[in-house]
Coordinates of C-alpha atoms in Angstrom, one line a residue:
X1 CA 0.0 -0.2 0.1
X2 CA 1.6 3.0 -1.0
X3 CA 1.4 6.3 2.0
X4 CA 1.6 9.7 1.3
X5 CA 3.6 11.9 2.0
X6 CA 2.6 14.7 4.5
X7 CA 1.1 18.2 3.2
X8 CA 5.1 20.3 3.7
X9 CA 5.7 21.3 -0.2
X10 CA 5.3 24.9 -2.0
X11 CA 2.3 22.9 -3.9
X12 CA 0.8 21.6 -0.7
X13 CA 0.9 25.5 0.5
X14 CA -0.8 26.5 -2.7
X15 CA -3.8 24.4 -2.3
X16 CA -4.0 25.9 1.1
X17 CA -3.7 29.3 0.3
X18 CA -6.8 29.6 -2.3
X19 CA -8.6 27.5 0.0
X20 CA -8.0 30.4 2.3
X21 CA -9.7 32.5 -0.7
X22 CA -12.7 30.6 -0.9
X23 CA -11.9 28.0 -3.9
X24 CA -13.8 24.7 -3.2
X25 CA -13.3 23.1 -7.0
X26 CA -10.4 22.6 -9.3
X27 CA -10.5 21.5 -13.0
X28 CA -7.9 19.9 -14.1
X29 CA -6.3 17.4 -16.1
X30 CA -2.6 15.7 -15.2
X31 CA 1.0 15.4 -16.4
X32 CA 4.1 15.0 -15.5
X33 CA 5.2 18.8 -15.5
X34 CA 2.5 19.7 -13.0
X35 CA 2.8 16.0 -11.2
X36 CA 3.8 17.5 -8.2
X37 CA 1.0 19.6 -7.5
X38 CA -1.3 17.0 -8.8
X39 CA 0.5 14.5 -5.8
X40 CA -0.5 17.7 -3.3
X41 CA -4.6 17.3 -5.1
X42 CA -3.8 13.7 -3.8
X43 CA -2.8 14.3 -0.1
X44 CA -5.7 16.9 -0.4
X45 CA -8.1 14.5 -0.8
X46 CA -7.0 11.7 1.3
X47 CA -7.2 14.1 4.5
X48 CA -10.7 15.1 3.6
X49 CA -9.8 18.6 3.2
X50 CA -12.8 20.7 1.4
X51 CA -11.5 20.8 -2.0
X52 CA -12.7 18.5 -5.1
X53 CA -10.7 17.9 -7.9
X54 CA -12.9 17.4 -11.3
X55 CA -11.4 16.1 -14.2
X56 CA -12.7 16.3 -17.4
X57 CA -11.6 15.1 -20.9
X58 CA -9.4 17.9 -22.1
X59 CA -7.5 20.8 -20.9
X60 CA -9.7 23.3 -23.1
X61 CA -12.8 21.9 -20.9
X62 CA -10.8 22.5 -17.4
X63 CA -10.2 26.4 -18.8
X64 CA -14.4 26.4 -19.6
X65 CA -15.2 24.8 -16.8
X66 CA -13.6 26.9 -14.5
X67 CA -15.0 30.3 -16.2
X68 CA -18.4 28.7 -15.8
X69 CA -18.0 27.8 -12.4
X70 CA -17.1 31.7 -11.5
X71 CA -20.4 32.7 -13.7
X72 CA -21.8 30.5 -11.6
X73 CA -21.2 30.9 -8.3
X74 CA -19.5 34.5 -8.4
X75 CA -16.8 32.5 -6.9
X76 CA -13.0 31.8 -8.1
X77 CA -12.7 29.7 -10.6
X78 CA -9.4 27.1 -10.6
X79 CA -8.0 24.9 -13.3
X80 CA -5.0 23.2 -13.8
X81 CA -3.1 21.7 -16.6
X82 CA 0.5 20.7 -17.3
X83 CA 3.4 22.5 -19.2
X84 CA 3.2 23.6 -22.7
X85 CA 0.6 21.7 -24.9
X86 CA -1.9 21.0 -21.7
X87 CA -1.5 24.4 -21.0
X88 CA -2.0 25.7 -24.4
X89 CA -5.0 23.7 -24.6
X90 CA -6.0 25.7 -21.9
X91 CA -6.1 29.3 -23.8
X92 CA -9.4 28.7 -25.1
X93 CA -11.1 28.8 -21.6
X94 CA -9.0 31.3 -20.0
X95 CA -10.2 33.5 -23.2
X96 CA -13.8 33.0 -22.3
X97 CA -12.9 34.6 -18.6
X98 CA -11.1 37.8 -19.9
X99 CA -13.8 38.3 -22.2
X100 CA -16.8 37.8 -20.0
X101 CA -15.2 39.4 -16.8
X102 CA -14.8 36.0 -14.8
X103 CA -12.6 35.6 -12.1
X104 CA -10.2 32.5 -12.6
X105 CA -7.0 31.4 -11.7
X106 CA -5.2 29.0 -13.6
X107 CA -1.9 26.8 -12.0
X108 CA 0.0 25.6 -14.5
X109 CA 3.2 23.6 -14.6
X110 CA 6.4 24.3 -16.0
X111 CA 9.7 22.4 -16.7
X112 CA 12.6 22.4 -14.0
X113 CA 14.5 26.0 -13.1
X114 CA 17.9 24.5 -14.3
X115 CA 16.1 23.4 -17.6
X116 CA 14.5 27.0 -18.9
X117 CA 16.3 28.8 -21.4
X118 CA 18.1 25.6 -23.3
X119 CA 15.2 24.5 -25.5
X120 CA 14.5 21.4 -23.2
X121 CA 11.5 19.0 -23.8
X122 CA 7.8 20.8 -23.6
X123 CA 9.6 23.7 -22.2
X124 CA 8.2 27.3 -24.0
X125 CA 8.1 31.0 -22.3
X126 CA 4.9 30.3 -20.9
X127 CA 4.5 34.0 -18.8
X128 CA 4.8 35.6 -22.9
X129 CA 2.2 33.1 -23.8
X130 CA -0.3 34.1 -21.3
X131 CA 0.5 37.6 -21.1
X132 CA -2.4 38.6 -23.1
X133 CA -5.2 36.4 -21.6
X134 CA -3.9 36.9 -17.8
X135 CA -4.1 40.4 -15.8
X136 CA -1.4 38.7 -13.8
X137 CA 1.3 36.2 -14.7
X138 CA 4.1 34.7 -12.4
X139 CA 6.1 31.9 -11.8
X140 CA 6.9 30.9 -8.7
X141 CA 10.6 30.5 -8.1
X142 CA 11.0 30.1 -4.7
X143 CA 9.5 29.0 -2.1
X144 CA 9.2 32.1 0.2
X145 CA 7.3 33.8 -3.2
X146 CA 4.6 31.4 -3.3
X147 CA 2.0 33.3 -1.2
X148 CA 2.6 36.6 -2.3
X149 CA 2.2 35.6 -6.1
X150 CA -1.4 33.0 -5.0
X151 CA -2.4 36.3 -3.1
X152 CA -1.7 38.6 -5.8
X153 CA -3.1 36.6 -8.1
X154 CA -6.5 35.6 -6.4
X155 CA -7.2 39.3 -5.5
X156 CA -6.4 40.5 -8.9
X157 CA -8.5 37.9 -10.5
X158 CA -11.7 38.8 -8.1
X159 CA -11.6 42.8 -8.4
X160 CA -10.0 42.9 -12.0
X161 CA -12.9 40.2 -12.8
X162 CA -10.4 38.6 -15.2
X163 CA -7.9 35.3 -15.2
X164 CA -4.8 35.4 -13.7
X165 CA -2.3 32.4 -14.2
X166 CA 0.9 31.3 -11.7
X167 CA 3.4 29.0 -13.3
X168 CA 5.3 26.8 -11.1
X169 CA 8.1 24.4 -12.4
X170 CA 7.9 20.5 -12.0
X171 CA 10.9 21.1 -9.0
X172 CA 9.5 24.4 -7.0
X173 CA 6.3 22.0 -6.9
X174 CA 7.8 19.6 -4.7
X175 CA 10.0 21.8 -2.6
X176 CA 9.4 22.6 1.1
X177 CA 7.0 24.9 2.1
X178 CA 8.6 27.9 3.8
X179 CA 6.7 30.5 5.6
X180 CA 8.1 34.2 4.0
X181 CA 10.9 35.6 6.5
X182 CA 11.1 39.1 7.3
X183 CA 13.6 40.1 5.1
X184 CA 13.3 43.7 2.9
X185 CA 13.2 42.2 -0.2
X186 CA 10.5 39.4 1.1
X187 CA 6.5 40.0 0.7
X188 CA 4.3 39.1 3.2
X189 CA 0.9 38.9 1.9
X190 CA -2.7 39.1 3.1
X191 CA -5.7 36.9 1.9
X192 CA -8.1 38.7 3.5
X193 CA -10.7 39.2 0.4
X194 CA -11.0 42.9 -1.3
X195 CA -15.1 43.9 -1.6
X196 CA -16.1 45.1 -4.7
X197 CA -19.3 46.7 -3.2
X198 CA -18.4 49.8 -4.3
X199 CA -20.4 53.2 -5.2
X200 CA -19.8 56.6 -7.0
X201 CA -19.1 59.7 -5.3
X202 CA -22.6 61.7 -4.7
X203 CA -22.1 64.1 -7.3
X204 CA -22.0 61.4 -9.9
X205 CA -25.0 60.1 -8.5
X206 CA -26.9 63.2 -8.4
X207 CA -25.9 63.9 -12.0
X208 CA -26.7 60.8 -13.1
X209 CA -30.5 60.7 -11.3
X210 CA -30.8 64.3 -12.8
X211 CA -30.4 63.0 -16.3
X212 CA -33.1 60.0 -15.6
X213 CA -35.4 62.5 -14.3
X214 CA -35.5 64.4 -17.4
X215 CA -36.1 61.4 -19.4
X216 CA -39.3 60.6 -21.1
X217 CA -38.8 57.6 -22.7
X218 CA -36.4 55.6 -21.3
X219 CA -34.5 52.6 -22.3
X220 CA -32.1 49.7 -20.3
X221 CA -29.9 47.7 -21.4
X222 CA -28.7 45.3 -19.3
X223 CA -25.5 42.8 -19.2
X224 CA -24.6 40.0 -17.1
X225 CA -22.7 42.3 -14.4
X226 CA -26.2 43.3 -13.4
X227 CA -26.4 39.6 -11.8
X228 CA -27.8 39.8 -8.2
X229 CA -29.6 43.5 -8.5
X230 CA -32.5 42.3 -10.3
X231 CA -35.0 43.9 -7.7
X232 CA -32.9 47.1 -8.2
X233 CA -33.4 46.9 -11.8
X234 CA -37.4 46.5 -11.7
X235 CA -37.2 49.1 -8.8
X236 CA -35.8 51.7 -10.9
X237 CA -37.6 50.8 -13.9
X238 CA -40.8 51.1 -12.1
X239 CA -39.3 54.7 -11.1
X240 CA -38.7 56.0 -14.5
X241 CA -41.4 53.9 -16.7
X242 CA -38.7 52.3 -18.3
X243 CA -38.6 50.0 -20.9
X244 CA -35.7 47.2 -20.3
X245 CA -33.4 44.9 -23.1
X246 CA -31.1 43.2 -22.1
X247 CA -27.7 41.4 -23.7
X248 CA -27.8 37.7 -24.3
X249 CA -25.8 37.0 -21.3
X250 CA -27.8 39.5 -18.9
X251 CA -30.8 37.2 -20.0
X252 CA -31.1 36.0 -16.2
X253 CA -31.2 39.2 -14.7
X254 CA -34.2 40.4 -15.9
X255 CA -37.4 37.9 -15.3
X256 CA -38.7 36.8 -18.8
X257 CA -42.5 37.2 -17.6
X258 CA -41.9 41.0 -16.6
X259 CA -44.1 42.6 -19.3
X260 CA -41.9 45.5 -20.0
X261 CA -38.9 43.4 -20.2
X262 CA -38.1 43.2 -24.3
X263 CA -35.5 40.7 -23.7
X264 CA -32.3 40.7 -26.1
X265 CA -31.2 43.3 -28.6
X266 CA -29.6 42.9 -31.7
X267 CA -29.0 40.1 -34.2
X268 CA -30.5 37.7 -31.3
X269 CA -33.0 39.9 -29.9
X270 CA -36.8 41.1 -30.9
X271 CA -38.4 43.6 -32.6
X272 CA -39.8 46.1 -29.5
X273 CA -36.1 46.0 -28.4
X274 CA -34.9 47.4 -31.6
X275 CA -37.9 49.8 -31.6
X276 CA -37.2 51.1 -27.8
X277 CA -33.5 52.1 -28.8
X278 CA -34.5 53.8 -31.7
X279 CA -37.5 56.3 -30.2
X280 CA -35.7 56.6 -26.6
X281 CA -34.6 59.6 -25.4
X282 CA -32.7 58.3 -22.4
X283 CA -30.3 55.4 -22.2
X284 CA -29.0 53.3 -19.2
X285 CA -26.5 50.8 -19.7
X286 CA -26.3 48.5 -16.6
X287 CA -23.3 46.3 -16.3
X288 CA -22.9 45.6 -19.9
X289 CA -20.1 45.8 -22.8
X290 CA -22.7 45.5 -25.5
X291 CA -20.5 45.7 -28.6
X292 CA -23.2 46.5 -31.6
X293 CA -23.3 50.3 -32.0
X294 CA -25.8 49.9 -34.9
X295 CA -28.4 49.0 -32.4
X296 CA -27.8 51.2 -30.2
X297 CA -29.6 55.1 -30.6
X298 CA -28.1 57.2 -32.9
X299 CA -25.6 60.0 -31.4
X300 CA -27.0 63.0 -29.9
X301 CA -30.9 60.6 -29.7
X302 CA -30.8 59.9 -26.5
X303 CA -28.6 61.1 -23.3
X304 CA -26.2 58.5 -21.6
X305 CA -25.9 57.0 -18.2
X306 CA -23.6 53.9 -17.4
X307 CA -23.1 51.8 -14.6
X308 CA -19.7 49.4 -14.7
X309 CA -17.4 47.8 -12.2
X310 CA -14.8 47.8 -14.8
X311 CA -14.0 51.4 -15.7
X312 CA -12.0 50.3 -18.8
X313 CA -15.7 49.5 -19.9
X314 CA -17.3 52.8 -19.2
X315 CA -17.9 55.2 -21.9
X316 CA -16.5 53.2 -24.9
X317 CA -19.8 51.8 -26.8
X318 CA -21.9 55.2 -26.4
X319 CA -21.1 59.1 -26.2
X320 CA -22.4 58.9 -22.2
X321 CA -23.1 62.2 -20.4
X322 CA -22.6 60.5 -16.8
X323 CA -20.4 57.4 -16.2
X324 CA -20.6 55.5 -13.0
X325 CA -18.0 53.6 -11.7
X326 CA -19.3 50.8 -9.7
X327 CA -21.2 47.4 -9.3
X328 CA -24.6 47.5 -10.1
X329 CA -26.5 46.3 -6.7
X330 CA -24.6 49.2 -4.7
X331 CA -24.6 51.3 -6.9
X332 CA -28.1 51.4 -7.8
X333 CA -29.3 51.4 -4.2
X334 CA -27.5 54.6 -3.7
X335 CA -29.1 56.0 -7.0
X336 CA -33.0 55.3 -6.7
X337 CA -33.7 57.5 -3.7
X338 CA -32.1 60.6 -5.8
X339 CA -35.0 59.4 -8.9
X340 CA -38.4 60.6 -8.9
X341 CA -41.0 58.8 -9.1
X342 CA -42.8 59.5 -12.8
X343 CA -46.9 59.2 -13.6
X344 CA -46.0 58.8 -17.5
X345 CA -45.8 54.9 -17.7
X346 CA -46.5 55.8 -21.8
X347 CA -43.6 54.5 -23.0
X348 CA -43.2 51.6 -20.7
X349 CA -46.7 50.5 -21.6
X350 CA -45.9 50.6 -25.3
X351 CA -43.1 48.6 -24.6
X352 CA -45.2 46.0 -23.0
X353 CA -47.9 45.8 -25.9
X354 CA -45.2 45.1 -28.3
X355 CA -43.9 42.7 -26.5
X356 CA -46.8 41.0 -26.1
X357 CA -47.6 41.0 -29.9
X358 CA -44.1 40.0 -30.3
X359 CA -44.7 36.8 -28.2
X360 CA -47.4 36.2 -30.8
X361 CA -44.9 36.5 -33.7
X362 CA -42.7 34.1 -32.4
X363 CA -45.3 31.4 -31.3
X364 CA -46.5 31.6 -35.1
X365 CA -42.9 31.2 -36.4
X366 CA -42.5 28.0 -34.5
X367 CA -45.0 26.6 -36.1
X368 CA -44.4 27.2 -39.4
X369 CA -43.8 23.3 -41.4
X370 CA -39.9 22.9 -41.9
X371 CA -38.3 19.3 -42.9
X372 CA -37.9 17.6 -40.7
X373 CA -38.7 20.0 -37.6
X374 CA -38.7 23.4 -37.3
X375 CA -35.9 24.6 -34.4
X376 CA -38.1 27.1 -33.5
X377 CA -40.6 24.5 -32.5
X378 CA -37.9 22.9 -30.3
X379 CA -36.9 25.8 -28.0
X380 CA -40.9 26.9 -27.9
X381 CA -42.0 23.8 -26.5
X382 CA -38.7 23.4 -23.9
X383 CA -39.6 26.9 -22.7
X384 CA -42.9 26.0 -22.4
X385 CA -42.1 23.1 -19.7
X386 CA -38.5 24.5 -18.2
X387 CA -38.9 23.2 -14.5
X388 CA -38.6 25.8 -11.7
X389 CA -34.9 26.5 -10.9
X390 CA -33.5 25.2 -14.3
X391 CA -30.3 26.4 -15.4
X392 CA -29.8 26.5 -19.4
X393 CA -26.8 26.7 -21.3
X394 CA -26.5 27.3 -25.3
X395 CA -23.7 26.9 -27.6
X396 CA -22.3 29.6 -29.8
X397 CA -23.8 28.7 -33.1
X398 CA -27.7 28.6 -33.9
X399 CA -28.5 27.7 -31.0
X400 CA -28.2 30.8 -29.5
X401 CA -30.4 32.2 -31.8
X402 CA -33.1 30.2 -30.8
X403 CA -32.5 30.3 -27.1
X404 CA -32.4 34.4 -27.3
X405 CA -35.9 34.5 -29.5
X406 CA -37.5 31.9 -27.3
X407 CA -36.5 30.6 -23.9
X408 CA -37.9 33.4 -21.0
X409 CA -36.0 32.6 -17.9
X410 CA -38.3 33.2 -14.7
X411 CA -37.1 34.2 -11.4
X412 CA -34.9 31.8 -9.8
X413 CA -33.9 30.1 -13.1
X414 CA -29.9 30.6 -14.7
X415 CA -28.9 30.6 -18.3
X416 CA -25.1 31.6 -20.1
X417 CA -23.0 30.9 -22.6
X418 CA -19.5 31.7 -24.1
X419 CA -20.2 35.7 -24.4
X420 CA -18.0 37.9 -26.4
X421 CA -15.4 35.2 -27.5
X422 CA -18.8 33.4 -28.5
X423 CA -16.4 30.0 -28.3
X424 CA -17.8 26.7 -30.2
X425 CA -18.5 23.6 -27.5
X426 CA -19.0 25.7 -24.6
X427 CA -22.5 24.8 -24.0
X428 CA -21.8 21.1 -22.8
X429 CA -18.8 22.3 -20.2
X430 CA -21.1 25.3 -19.3
X431 CA -24.0 22.6 -18.4
X432 CA -21.3 20.1 -16.4
X433 CA -20.0 23.0 -14.5
X434 CA -23.5 23.8 -13.4
X435 CA -24.1 20.5 -12.0
X436 CA -21.1 21.1 -9.3
X437 CA -22.3 24.4 -8.7
X438 CA -25.7 24.3 -8.3
X439 CA -26.2 20.7 -7.9
X440 CA -30.0 20.4 -7.1
X441 CA -31.0 22.2 -10.4
X442 CA -31.9 20.5 -13.3
X443 CA -29.9 21.7 -16.3
X444 CA -30.7 21.9 -19.9
X445 CA -27.7 22.1 -22.3
X446 CA -28.5 23.1 -25.8
X447 CA -25.7 22.3 -28.5
X448 CA -25.7 21.8 -32.7
X449 CA -24.5 19.1 -33.9
X450 CA -21.4 20.5 -35.1
X451 CA -20.5 21.3 -31.6
X452 CA -21.6 18.1 -29.9
X453 CA -19.3 16.7 -32.4
X454 CA -15.9 18.9 -31.3
X455 CA -15.5 17.9 -27.6
X456 CA -19.3 17.7 -26.5
X457 CA -19.9 14.2 -26.8
X458 CA -16.5 13.2 -24.8
X459 CA -18.0 15.0 -21.7
X460 CA -20.6 12.6 -21.6
X461 CA -18.0 10.3 -20.2
X462 CA -17.4 13.3 -17.4
X463 CA -21.1 13.4 -16.6
X464 CA -21.4 9.2 -16.2
X465 CA -17.8 9.3 -14.1
X466 CA -19.3 12.0 -11.6
X467 CA -23.1 11.9 -11.8
X468 CA -23.5 10.0 -8.8
X469 CA -22.2 13.3 -7.0
X470 CA -25.3 15.5 -8.2
X471 CA -28.2 16.0 -5.5
X472 CA -30.4 16.3 -8.7
X473 CA -29.0 14.0 -11.3
X474 CA -31.5 15.8 -14.1
X475 CA -29.5 16.7 -16.7
X476 CA -30.9 17.0 -20.6
X477 CA -28.8 17.9 -23.2
X478 CA -30.5 18.5 -26.8
X479 CA -28.2 18.4 -30.0
X480 CA -29.9 20.4 -33.0
X481 CA -29.2 17.5 -35.3
X482 CA -28.9 18.8 -38.9
X483 CA -26.1 17.3 -40.3
X484 CA -24.5 21.3 -40.8
X485 CA -22.5 24.0 -39.5
X486 CA -25.6 26.3 -39.8
X487 CA -24.4 29.6 -38.3
X488 CA -21.5 29.5 -40.3
X489 CA -23.6 28.5 -43.3
X490 CA -26.4 31.6 -42.8
X491 CA -23.2 33.9 -42.3
X492 CA -21.7 33.4 -45.3
X493 CA -24.9 33.9 -47.2
X494 CA -25.8 37.2 -45.2
X495 CA -22.6 38.7 -44.2
X496 CA -20.4 37.7 -47.5
X497 CA -23.0 37.1 -50.0
X498 CA -21.6 33.4 -50.4
X499 CA -23.6 30.2 -51.2
X500 CA -23.0 27.7 -48.9
X501 CA -20.2 25.6 -49.1
X502 CA -20.6 22.0 -48.6
X503 CA -17.2 21.1 -48.2
X504 CA -16.8 23.4 -44.7
X505 CA -20.0 22.9 -43.8
X506 CA -21.7 19.5 -43.8
X507 CA -21.0 17.6 -40.0
X508 CA -21.0 13.9 -40.6
X509 CA -24.6 12.4 -39.6
X510 CA -24.7 10.0 -36.4
X511 CA -26.6 8.4 -34.3
X512 CA -26.7 11.0 -30.6
X513 CA -29.2 9.1 -29.0
X514 CA -27.5 5.6 -29.2
X515 CA -24.1 6.7 -28.4
X516 CA -26.0 8.3 -25.2
X517 CA -27.4 5.0 -24.5
X518 CA -23.8 3.2 -24.3
X519 CA -23.0 5.4 -21.3
X520 CA -26.5 4.2 -19.8
X521 CA -28.5 7.3 -20.7
X522 CA -31.8 8.2 -22.3
X523 CA -31.3 8.4 -25.5
X524 CA -34.6 10.0 -27.7
X525 CA -34.2 10.5 -31.6
X526 CA -37.1 12.8 -32.4
X527 CA -37.9 13.0 -36.5
X528 CA -41.1 14.0 -36.5
X529 CA -42.7 17.6 -35.1
X530 CA -45.8 16.1 -33.5
X531 CA -43.4 14.0 -31.4
X532 CA -41.2 17.2 -29.8
X533 CA -43.6 18.0 -27.2
X534 CA -43.4 14.2 -25.7
X535 CA -39.8 13.9 -26.0
X536 CA -39.3 16.9 -23.4
X537 CA -41.9 15.8 -21.3
X538 CA -39.9 12.5 -21.1
X539 CA -36.4 14.1 -20.3
X540 CA -38.2 16.2 -17.4
X541 CA -39.5 13.3 -16.4
X542 CA -36.7 11.3 -15.9
X543 CA -34.3 11.4 -13.0
X544 CA -31.3 11.3 -14.8
X545 CA -29.3 12.1 -18.5
X546 CA -31.2 12.4 -21.2
X547 CA -29.5 12.9 -24.6
X548 CA -32.6 14.6 -27.1
X549 CA -31.4 13.6 -30.7
X550 CA -33.6 16.5 -32.9
X551 CA -33.2 16.7 -36.6
X552 CA -34.0 19.7 -37.2
X553 CA -34.1 21.7 -40.6
X554 CA -30.7 24.0 -41.3
X555 CA -32.9 26.2 -43.7
X556 CA -35.0 27.9 -41.1
X557 CA -33.8 31.2 -41.1
X558 CA -32.1 33.1 -37.8
X559 CA -33.7 36.3 -38.9
X560 CA -32.7 39.1 -37.8
X561 CA -35.9 41.4 -36.0
X562 CA -35.4 44.2 -38.3
X563 CA -34.0 43.0 -42.2
X564 CA -31.5 45.9 -43.3
X565 CA -30.9 46.2 -47.0
X566 CA -27.4 44.9 -46.8
X567 CA -28.7 41.7 -44.9
X568 CA -31.1 41.4 -47.9
X569 CA -28.6 41.9 -50.7
X570 CA -26.0 39.3 -49.5
X571 CA -28.6 37.2 -48.7
X572 CA -30.2 37.4 -53.0
X573 CA -26.5 37.2 -53.8
X574 CA -25.5 34.5 -52.3
X575 CA -28.4 32.6 -53.7
X576 CA -28.2 33.9 -57.2
X577 CA -24.6 32.6 -57.2
X578 CA -25.8 29.2 -56.7
X579 CA -26.5 27.8 -53.2
X580 CA -26.9 24.3 -52.9
X581 CA -29.9 24.8 -51.0
X582 CA -31.5 27.6 -52.5
X583 CA -35.0 26.4 -53.0
X584 CA -35.2 25.0 -49.3
X585 CA -33.4 28.6 -48.3
X586 CA -35.8 30.5 -49.8
X587 CA -39.0 28.6 -49.0
X588 CA -37.9 28.7 -45.2
X589 CA -37.4 31.9 -46.0
X590 CA -40.1 33.6 -46.9
X591 CA -42.6 31.9 -44.2
X592 CA -40.6 33.5 -41.9
X593 CA -40.6 37.2 -43.4
X594 CA -44.4 37.0 -44.3
X595 CA -44.8 35.7 -40.7
X596 CA -42.8 39.0 -39.1
X597 CA -43.3 41.6 -41.9
X598 CA -47.3 41.0 -41.1
X599 CA -46.3 41.8 -37.5
X600 CA -44.2 44.9 -38.5
X601 CA -47.3 46.3 -41.1
X602 CA -49.9 45.3 -38.0
X603 CA -48.1 47.5 -35.9
X604 CA -47.2 50.3 -38.1
X605 CA -50.7 50.8 -38.9
X606 CA -51.3 50.5 -34.9
X607 CA -49.2 52.7 -34.2
X608 CA -48.6 55.1 -36.9
X609 CA -44.9 54.1 -37.6
X610 CA -44.0 55.8 -40.6
X611 CA -40.5 53.6 -40.7
X612 CA -40.0 52.1 -43.8
X613 CA -36.1 51.0 -43.9
X614 CA -37.0 47.2 -42.8

């Protein structure tokens, strides 16, 4: 029987210090470059310390799961990997954390100190490699240095909302731990957390309140940075008579059943959101780095106020009149008493009426015939059945379109995706991370067959390994099976005027339901639109893992709520060049356009709208 060494190494110290910072989960993949640190993880597990080690099937998944864990919990996400190849694999997940402002600490291995600079096996300049993605990147070269490096990495990640990277050479990992001595050149640091519940000065809050009080048509754009401030956002909307639209990652901040919540803005958004931005005279952005300036009000149309915890994101998307550096909840609590109660709710009422009509349009779009199944129908029927407290993830492809259009997250539900990076396959590691972060909740992963074939299928193996640990074992994986990289096919047509190219777009077909069954999961293959509802009922009735292999029509268009001339012209050019699915694309697009344009015409007649730019 093997005997574990005492917990007296630099690696043991690093783990102990991470636990002081509240870390309870590490997502890692082993290798010789991180071997001594892996040994410390084994000793921590043997000693029943409050730290669990989760090993998925790939280092990229480790990074994505750490990012998702930070999103679901608000805590530090931690991932580990070996030197060069493992570390490089993890980069994509860390960029997801960087671009979505998440606190993640990566601990990666390196070759022994004496080999650095010699071109040794798997030796590379990791500090240079990670310099762009990490807000703080540092190599530990002595035991005395470990404390300050870990503390600074954790504090930077949490306060700057960015990933940080700790590099530990293999021999340093196994050195005897030492407390930092009292010497001039040695830092003795602190693991005391730093609060980010900060608010701007009173005079800046007063200026912001004056802008909001003067507005007659106030619009809120709410992002994921407002998570935890739902009550304050709604209270301010009630005071100002505002309508609310959200960025896609802000979807779970504002409950989907709030009448004046018009859901998303932009290509994946709604017509009421578009109209609200066209007509508002005041714009309040809360916790959002929304990048699509073409959907925001025209310059000079609206007075702007922005609230954000990251000062680098203030005033970069719209010419704001007042920018407030602070976290959403604390800033809104300080702002609310300064804002006057309006008696005019006409703008908010119009917004709510438009949204009620738009929901009818979406329901009609979901019923349009397709071959074999309309993907909108799949999401529409899922939305009607989502259980309380459900967590929904979606991928960066066409599932994001249907998630944005049809899913309404009620209070208490959660939803997320890879936002600004928009990397493929994130839906699966996000969903699995949710089962560890929120183990009492049902989770639904929505993913396309292209992303599922990348690494998503592999993660069903991770699920099989760990599902016994989950209090609620219900995990539903919806695979949109259309044998196509659908989002890119549509982008080829509408962005570049090129026809779909089968050579790059076709996805090899396989039986995903049967694959799930080989792992002991429930696999349901759906090819009949009349069976979609039954399949969802069966999935949500099953106390375990279900893979829904739903065969959908790749030619159902993810139309934006407002069709620009460029969009239409590029689409026509692509079809004229000989798109292989030309007739099916025309037929499906015509059905969607008739349904969608009927709503715009109806609204124009009802509201006296003279906009003819669609």
